[in-house]
Short mmCIF file of N, CA and C in Angstrom, two decimals:
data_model
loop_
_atom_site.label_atom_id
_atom_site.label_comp_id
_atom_site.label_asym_id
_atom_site.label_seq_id
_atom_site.Cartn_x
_atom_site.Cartn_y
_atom_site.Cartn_z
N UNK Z 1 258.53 29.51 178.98
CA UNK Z 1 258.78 30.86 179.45
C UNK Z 1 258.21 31.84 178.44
N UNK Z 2 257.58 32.95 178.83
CA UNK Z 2 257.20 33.87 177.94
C UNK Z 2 258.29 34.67 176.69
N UNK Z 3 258.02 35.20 176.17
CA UNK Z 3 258.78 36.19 175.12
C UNK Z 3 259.64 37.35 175.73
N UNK Z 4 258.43 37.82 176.72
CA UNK Z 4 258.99 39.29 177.39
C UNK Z 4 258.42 39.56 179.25
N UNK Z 5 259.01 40.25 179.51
CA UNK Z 5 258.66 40.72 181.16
C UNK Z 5 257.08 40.71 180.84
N UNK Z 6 256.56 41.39 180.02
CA UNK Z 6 254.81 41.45 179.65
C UNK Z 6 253.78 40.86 179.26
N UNK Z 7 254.97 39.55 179.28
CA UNK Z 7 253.35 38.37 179.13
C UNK Z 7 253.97 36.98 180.26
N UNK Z 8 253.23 36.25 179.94
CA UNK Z 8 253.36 34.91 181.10
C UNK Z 8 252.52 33.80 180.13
N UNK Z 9 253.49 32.81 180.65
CA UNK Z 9 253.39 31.62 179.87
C UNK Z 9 251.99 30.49 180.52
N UNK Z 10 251.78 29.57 179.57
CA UNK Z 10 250.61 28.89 180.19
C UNK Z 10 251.24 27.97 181.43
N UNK Z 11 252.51 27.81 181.23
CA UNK Z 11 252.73 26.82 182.63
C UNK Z 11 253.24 28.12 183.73
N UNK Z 12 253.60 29.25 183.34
CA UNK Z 12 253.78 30.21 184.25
C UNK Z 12 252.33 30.37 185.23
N UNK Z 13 251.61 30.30 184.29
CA UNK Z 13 250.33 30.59 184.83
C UNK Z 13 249.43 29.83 185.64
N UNK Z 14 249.52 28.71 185.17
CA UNK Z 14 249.16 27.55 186.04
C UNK Z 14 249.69 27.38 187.36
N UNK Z 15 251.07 27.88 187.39
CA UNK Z 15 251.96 27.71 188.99
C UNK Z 15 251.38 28.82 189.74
N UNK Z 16 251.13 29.67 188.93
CA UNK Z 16 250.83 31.25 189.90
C UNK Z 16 249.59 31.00 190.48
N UNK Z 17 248.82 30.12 189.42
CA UNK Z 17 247.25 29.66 190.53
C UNK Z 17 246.96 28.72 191.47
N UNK Z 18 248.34 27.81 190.76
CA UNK Z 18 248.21 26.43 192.08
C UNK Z 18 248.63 26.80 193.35
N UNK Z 19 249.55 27.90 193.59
CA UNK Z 19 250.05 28.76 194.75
C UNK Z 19 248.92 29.65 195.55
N UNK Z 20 248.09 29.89 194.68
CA UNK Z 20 246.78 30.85 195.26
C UNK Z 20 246.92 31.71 195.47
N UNK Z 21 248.27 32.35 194.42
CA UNK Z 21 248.26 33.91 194.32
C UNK Z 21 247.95 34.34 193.09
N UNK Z 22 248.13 35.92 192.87
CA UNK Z 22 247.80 36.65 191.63
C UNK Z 22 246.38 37.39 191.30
N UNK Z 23 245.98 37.83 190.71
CA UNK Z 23 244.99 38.29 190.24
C UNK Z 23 244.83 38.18 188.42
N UNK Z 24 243.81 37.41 188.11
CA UNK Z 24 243.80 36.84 186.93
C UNK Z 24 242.56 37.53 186.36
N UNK Z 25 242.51 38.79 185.53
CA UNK Z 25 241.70 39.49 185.14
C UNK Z 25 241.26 39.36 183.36
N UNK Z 26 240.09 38.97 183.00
CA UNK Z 26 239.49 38.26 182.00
C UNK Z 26 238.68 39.52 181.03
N UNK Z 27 239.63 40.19 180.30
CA UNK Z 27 238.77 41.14 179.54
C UNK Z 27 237.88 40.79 178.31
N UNK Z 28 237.99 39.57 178.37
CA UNK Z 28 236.52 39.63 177.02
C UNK Z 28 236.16 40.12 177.70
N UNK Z 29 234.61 39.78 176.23
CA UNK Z 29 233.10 40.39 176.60
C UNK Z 29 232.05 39.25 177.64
N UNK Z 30 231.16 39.70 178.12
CA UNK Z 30 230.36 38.94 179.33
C UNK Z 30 230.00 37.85 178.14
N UNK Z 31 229.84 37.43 177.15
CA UNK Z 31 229.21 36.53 176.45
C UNK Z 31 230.47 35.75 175.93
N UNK Z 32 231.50 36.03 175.55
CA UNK Z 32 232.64 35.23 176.02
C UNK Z 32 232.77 34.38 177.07
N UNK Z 33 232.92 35.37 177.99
CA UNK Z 33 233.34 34.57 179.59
C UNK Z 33 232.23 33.45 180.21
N UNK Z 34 230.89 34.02 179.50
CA UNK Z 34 229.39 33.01 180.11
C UNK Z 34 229.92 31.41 179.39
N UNK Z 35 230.79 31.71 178.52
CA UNK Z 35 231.05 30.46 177.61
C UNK Z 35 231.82 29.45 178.34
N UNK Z 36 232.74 30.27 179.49
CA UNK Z 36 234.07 29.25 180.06
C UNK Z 36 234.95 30.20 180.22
N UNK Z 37 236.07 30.16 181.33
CA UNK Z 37 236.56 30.84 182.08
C UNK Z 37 237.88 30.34 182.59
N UNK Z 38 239.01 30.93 182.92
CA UNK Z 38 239.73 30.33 184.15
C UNK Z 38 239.22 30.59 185.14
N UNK Z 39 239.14 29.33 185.83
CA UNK Z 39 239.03 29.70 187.27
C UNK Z 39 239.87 30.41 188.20
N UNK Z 40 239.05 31.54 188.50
CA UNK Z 40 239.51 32.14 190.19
C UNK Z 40 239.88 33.35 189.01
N UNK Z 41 239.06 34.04 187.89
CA UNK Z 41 239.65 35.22 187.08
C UNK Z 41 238.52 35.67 187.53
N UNK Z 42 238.63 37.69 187.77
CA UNK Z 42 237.37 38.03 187.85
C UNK Z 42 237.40 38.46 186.32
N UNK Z 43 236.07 39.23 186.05
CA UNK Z 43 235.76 39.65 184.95
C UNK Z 43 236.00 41.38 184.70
N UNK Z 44 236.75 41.93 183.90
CA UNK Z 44 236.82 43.34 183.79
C UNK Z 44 236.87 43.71 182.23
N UNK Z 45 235.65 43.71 181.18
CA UNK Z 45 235.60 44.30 179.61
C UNK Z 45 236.88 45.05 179.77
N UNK Z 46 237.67 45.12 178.35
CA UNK Z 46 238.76 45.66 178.26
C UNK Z 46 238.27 47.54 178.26
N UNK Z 47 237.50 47.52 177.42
CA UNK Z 47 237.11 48.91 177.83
C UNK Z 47 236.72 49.84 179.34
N UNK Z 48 237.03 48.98 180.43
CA UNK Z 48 236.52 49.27 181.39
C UNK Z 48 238.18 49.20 182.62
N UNK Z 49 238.68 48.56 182.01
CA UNK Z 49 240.08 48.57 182.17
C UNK Z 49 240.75 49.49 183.18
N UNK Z 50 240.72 50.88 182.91
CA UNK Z 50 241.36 51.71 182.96
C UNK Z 50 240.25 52.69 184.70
N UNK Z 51 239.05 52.47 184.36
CA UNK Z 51 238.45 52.78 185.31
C UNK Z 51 238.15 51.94 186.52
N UNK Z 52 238.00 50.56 186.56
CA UNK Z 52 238.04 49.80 187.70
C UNK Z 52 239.23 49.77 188.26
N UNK Z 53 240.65 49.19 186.85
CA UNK Z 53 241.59 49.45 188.07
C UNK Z 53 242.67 50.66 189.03
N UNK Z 54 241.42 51.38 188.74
CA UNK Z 54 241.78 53.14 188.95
C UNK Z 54 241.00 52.97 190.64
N UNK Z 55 239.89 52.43 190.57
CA UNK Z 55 239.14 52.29 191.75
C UNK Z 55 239.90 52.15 192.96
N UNK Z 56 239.67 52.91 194.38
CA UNK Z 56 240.35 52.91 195.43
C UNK Z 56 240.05 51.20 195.69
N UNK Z 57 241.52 50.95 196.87
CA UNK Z 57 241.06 49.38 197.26
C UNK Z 57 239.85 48.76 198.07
N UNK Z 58 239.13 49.55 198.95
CA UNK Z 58 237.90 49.54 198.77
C UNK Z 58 236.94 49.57 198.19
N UNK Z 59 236.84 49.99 197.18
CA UNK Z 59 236.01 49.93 196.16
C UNK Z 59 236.12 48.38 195.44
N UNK Z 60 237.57 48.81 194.46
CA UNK Z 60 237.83 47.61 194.07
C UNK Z 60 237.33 46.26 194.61
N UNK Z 61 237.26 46.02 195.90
CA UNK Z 61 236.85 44.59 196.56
C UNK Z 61 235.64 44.84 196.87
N UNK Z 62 234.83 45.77 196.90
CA UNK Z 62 233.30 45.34 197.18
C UNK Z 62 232.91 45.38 195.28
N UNK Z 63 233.32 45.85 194.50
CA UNK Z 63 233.40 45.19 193.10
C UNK Z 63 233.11 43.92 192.88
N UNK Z 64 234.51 43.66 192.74
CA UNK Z 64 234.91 42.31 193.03
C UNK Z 64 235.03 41.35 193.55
N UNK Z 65 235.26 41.46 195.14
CA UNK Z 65 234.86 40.37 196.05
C UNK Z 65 236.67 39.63 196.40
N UNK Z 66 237.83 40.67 195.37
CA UNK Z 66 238.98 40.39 195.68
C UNK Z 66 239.77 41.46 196.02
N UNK Z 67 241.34 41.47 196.80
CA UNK Z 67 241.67 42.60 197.06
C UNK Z 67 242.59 42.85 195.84
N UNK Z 68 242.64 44.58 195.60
CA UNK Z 68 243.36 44.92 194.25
C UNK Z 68 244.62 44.91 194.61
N UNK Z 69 244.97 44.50 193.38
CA UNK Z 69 246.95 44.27 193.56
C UNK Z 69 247.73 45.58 193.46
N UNK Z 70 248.37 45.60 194.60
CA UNK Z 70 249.85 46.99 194.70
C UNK Z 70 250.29 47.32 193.12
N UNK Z 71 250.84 48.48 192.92
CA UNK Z 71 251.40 48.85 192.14
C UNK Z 71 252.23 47.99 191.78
N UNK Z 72 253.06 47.20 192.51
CA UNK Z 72 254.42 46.78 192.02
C UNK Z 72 254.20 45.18 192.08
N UNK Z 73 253.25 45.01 192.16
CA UNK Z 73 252.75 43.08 192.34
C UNK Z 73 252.70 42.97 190.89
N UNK Z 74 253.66 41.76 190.48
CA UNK Z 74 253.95 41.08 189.90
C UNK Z 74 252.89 39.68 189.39
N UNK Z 75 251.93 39.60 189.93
CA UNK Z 75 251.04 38.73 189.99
C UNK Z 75 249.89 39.08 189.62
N UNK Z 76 249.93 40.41 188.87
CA UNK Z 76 248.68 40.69 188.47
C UNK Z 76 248.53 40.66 186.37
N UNK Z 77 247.48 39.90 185.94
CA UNK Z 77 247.73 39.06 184.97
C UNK Z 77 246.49 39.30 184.21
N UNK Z 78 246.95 39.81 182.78
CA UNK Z 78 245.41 40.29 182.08
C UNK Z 78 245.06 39.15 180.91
N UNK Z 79 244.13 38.88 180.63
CA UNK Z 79 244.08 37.87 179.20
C UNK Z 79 242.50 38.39 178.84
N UNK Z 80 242.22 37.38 177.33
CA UNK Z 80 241.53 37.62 176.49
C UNK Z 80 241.16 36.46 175.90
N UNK Z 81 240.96 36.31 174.45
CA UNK Z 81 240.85 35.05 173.97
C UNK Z 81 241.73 34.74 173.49
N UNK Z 82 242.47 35.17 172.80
CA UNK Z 82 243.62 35.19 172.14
C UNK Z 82 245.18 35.86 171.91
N UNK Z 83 245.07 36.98 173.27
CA UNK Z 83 246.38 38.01 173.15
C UNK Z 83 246.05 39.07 173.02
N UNK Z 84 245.33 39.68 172.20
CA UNK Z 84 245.36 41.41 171.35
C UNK Z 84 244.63 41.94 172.97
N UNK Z 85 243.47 41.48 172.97
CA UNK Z 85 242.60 42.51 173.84
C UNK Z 85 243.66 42.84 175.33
N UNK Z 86 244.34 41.52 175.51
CA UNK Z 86 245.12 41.33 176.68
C UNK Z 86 245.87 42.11 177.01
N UNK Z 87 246.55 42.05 175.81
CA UNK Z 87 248.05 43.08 175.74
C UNK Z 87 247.76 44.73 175.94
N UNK Z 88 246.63 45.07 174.96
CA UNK Z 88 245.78 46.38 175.21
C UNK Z 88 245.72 46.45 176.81
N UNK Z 89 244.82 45.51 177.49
CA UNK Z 89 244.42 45.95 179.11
C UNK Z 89 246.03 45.92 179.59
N UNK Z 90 247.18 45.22 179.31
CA UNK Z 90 247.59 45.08 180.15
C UNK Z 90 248.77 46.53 180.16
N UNK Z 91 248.78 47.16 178.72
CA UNK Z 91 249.69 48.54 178.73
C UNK Z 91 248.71 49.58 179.18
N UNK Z 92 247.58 49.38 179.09
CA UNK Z 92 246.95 50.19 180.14
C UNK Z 92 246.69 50.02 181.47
N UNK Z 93 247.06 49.09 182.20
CA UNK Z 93 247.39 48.97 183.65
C UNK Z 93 248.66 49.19 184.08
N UNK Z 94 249.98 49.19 183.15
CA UNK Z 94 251.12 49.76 183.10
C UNK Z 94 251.17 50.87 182.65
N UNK Z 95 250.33 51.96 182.35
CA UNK Z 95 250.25 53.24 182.12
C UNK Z 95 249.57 53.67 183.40
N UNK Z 96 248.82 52.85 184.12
CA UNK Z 96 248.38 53.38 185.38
C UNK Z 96 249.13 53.01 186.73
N UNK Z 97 250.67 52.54 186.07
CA UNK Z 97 251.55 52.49 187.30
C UNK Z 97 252.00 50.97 187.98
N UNK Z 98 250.81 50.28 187.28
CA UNK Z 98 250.98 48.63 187.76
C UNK Z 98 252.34 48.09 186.66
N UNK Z 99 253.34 48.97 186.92
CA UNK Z 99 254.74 48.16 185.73
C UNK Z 99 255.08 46.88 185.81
N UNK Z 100 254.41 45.72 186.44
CA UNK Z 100 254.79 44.86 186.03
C UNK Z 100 253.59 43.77 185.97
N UNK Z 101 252.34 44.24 185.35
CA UNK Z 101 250.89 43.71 184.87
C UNK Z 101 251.90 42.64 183.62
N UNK Z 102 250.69 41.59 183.45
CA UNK Z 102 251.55 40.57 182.58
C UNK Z 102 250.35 40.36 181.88
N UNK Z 103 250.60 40.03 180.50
CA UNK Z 103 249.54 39.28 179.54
C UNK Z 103 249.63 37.94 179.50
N UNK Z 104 248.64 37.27 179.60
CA UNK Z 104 248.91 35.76 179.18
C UNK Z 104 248.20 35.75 177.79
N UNK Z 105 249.63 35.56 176.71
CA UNK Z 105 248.71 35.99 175.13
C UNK Z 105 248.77 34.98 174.96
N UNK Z 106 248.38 33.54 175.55
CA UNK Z 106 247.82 32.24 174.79
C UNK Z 106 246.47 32.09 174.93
N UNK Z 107 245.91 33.39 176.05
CA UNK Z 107 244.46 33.16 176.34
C UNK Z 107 243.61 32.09 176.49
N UNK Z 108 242.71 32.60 176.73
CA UNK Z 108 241.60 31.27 176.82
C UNK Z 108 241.32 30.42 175.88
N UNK Z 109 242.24 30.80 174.90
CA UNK Z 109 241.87 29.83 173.65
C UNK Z 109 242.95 28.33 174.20
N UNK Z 110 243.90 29.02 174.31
CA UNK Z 110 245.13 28.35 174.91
C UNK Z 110 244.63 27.52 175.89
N UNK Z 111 244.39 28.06 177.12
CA UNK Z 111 243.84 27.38 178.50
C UNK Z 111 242.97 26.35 177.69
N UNK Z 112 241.93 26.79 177.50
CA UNK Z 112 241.00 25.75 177.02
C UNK Z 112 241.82 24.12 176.21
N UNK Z 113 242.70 24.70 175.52
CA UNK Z 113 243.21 23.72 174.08
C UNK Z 113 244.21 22.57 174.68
N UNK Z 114 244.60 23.30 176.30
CA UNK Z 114 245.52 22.46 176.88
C UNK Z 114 245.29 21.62 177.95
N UNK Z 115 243.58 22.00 178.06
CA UNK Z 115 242.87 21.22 179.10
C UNK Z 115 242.98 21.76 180.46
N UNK Z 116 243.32 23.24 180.78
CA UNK Z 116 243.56 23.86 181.85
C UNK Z 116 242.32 24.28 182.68
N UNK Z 117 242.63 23.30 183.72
CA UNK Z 117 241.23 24.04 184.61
C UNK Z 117 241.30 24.72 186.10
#
């Protein structure tokens, strides 16, 4: 189980994808992510954060190619490599109203280390 309402654990996380819900948003950098990925995460630079998921839901999905998560969806999930960048995107998607955006601060370092695919 995580620490706090604001992050999510690696087996939290794993259930939320085997279900085929959530939105799993990957703020490294594009040369990070070219390296390895969770599957089914789109890609959003943490610096960019604040303006995509500002984007109307139309927008958002011809973006992305997924639909953007409600304000109050619980299933919407930011990571990084390691936590920091994560936690950053994810109080800025809770400053834009999404109060219950979650970090997964074991990141991709984590996923990777535990054999998560």
């Amino acid at each position: 189980m995580a620490s706090s309402d604001k992050e999510i654990s690696y087996s939290d996380l794993k259930a939320l994808l085997a279900k085929g819900s959530g939105l799993v948003v990957d703020v490294r950098s594009k040369d990070e992510v070219d390296r390895g990925r969770i599957p089914g995460s789109i890609h959003i630079p943490v610096e960019n954060v604040e303006s995509d998921i500002s984007l109307d839901a139309s927008e958002f999905h011809s973006k992305f190619g997924v639909v953007k998560p409600s304000l109050d969806s619980s299933e919407l999930v930011f990571h990084c490599q390691m936590g920091k960048r994560g936690d950053v995107a994810t109080e800025k998607a809770r400053g834009l109203g999404f109060k219950k955006a979650r970090n997964y601060a074991g990141g991709y370092k984590e996923w990777s280390d535990k054999g998560g695919k």
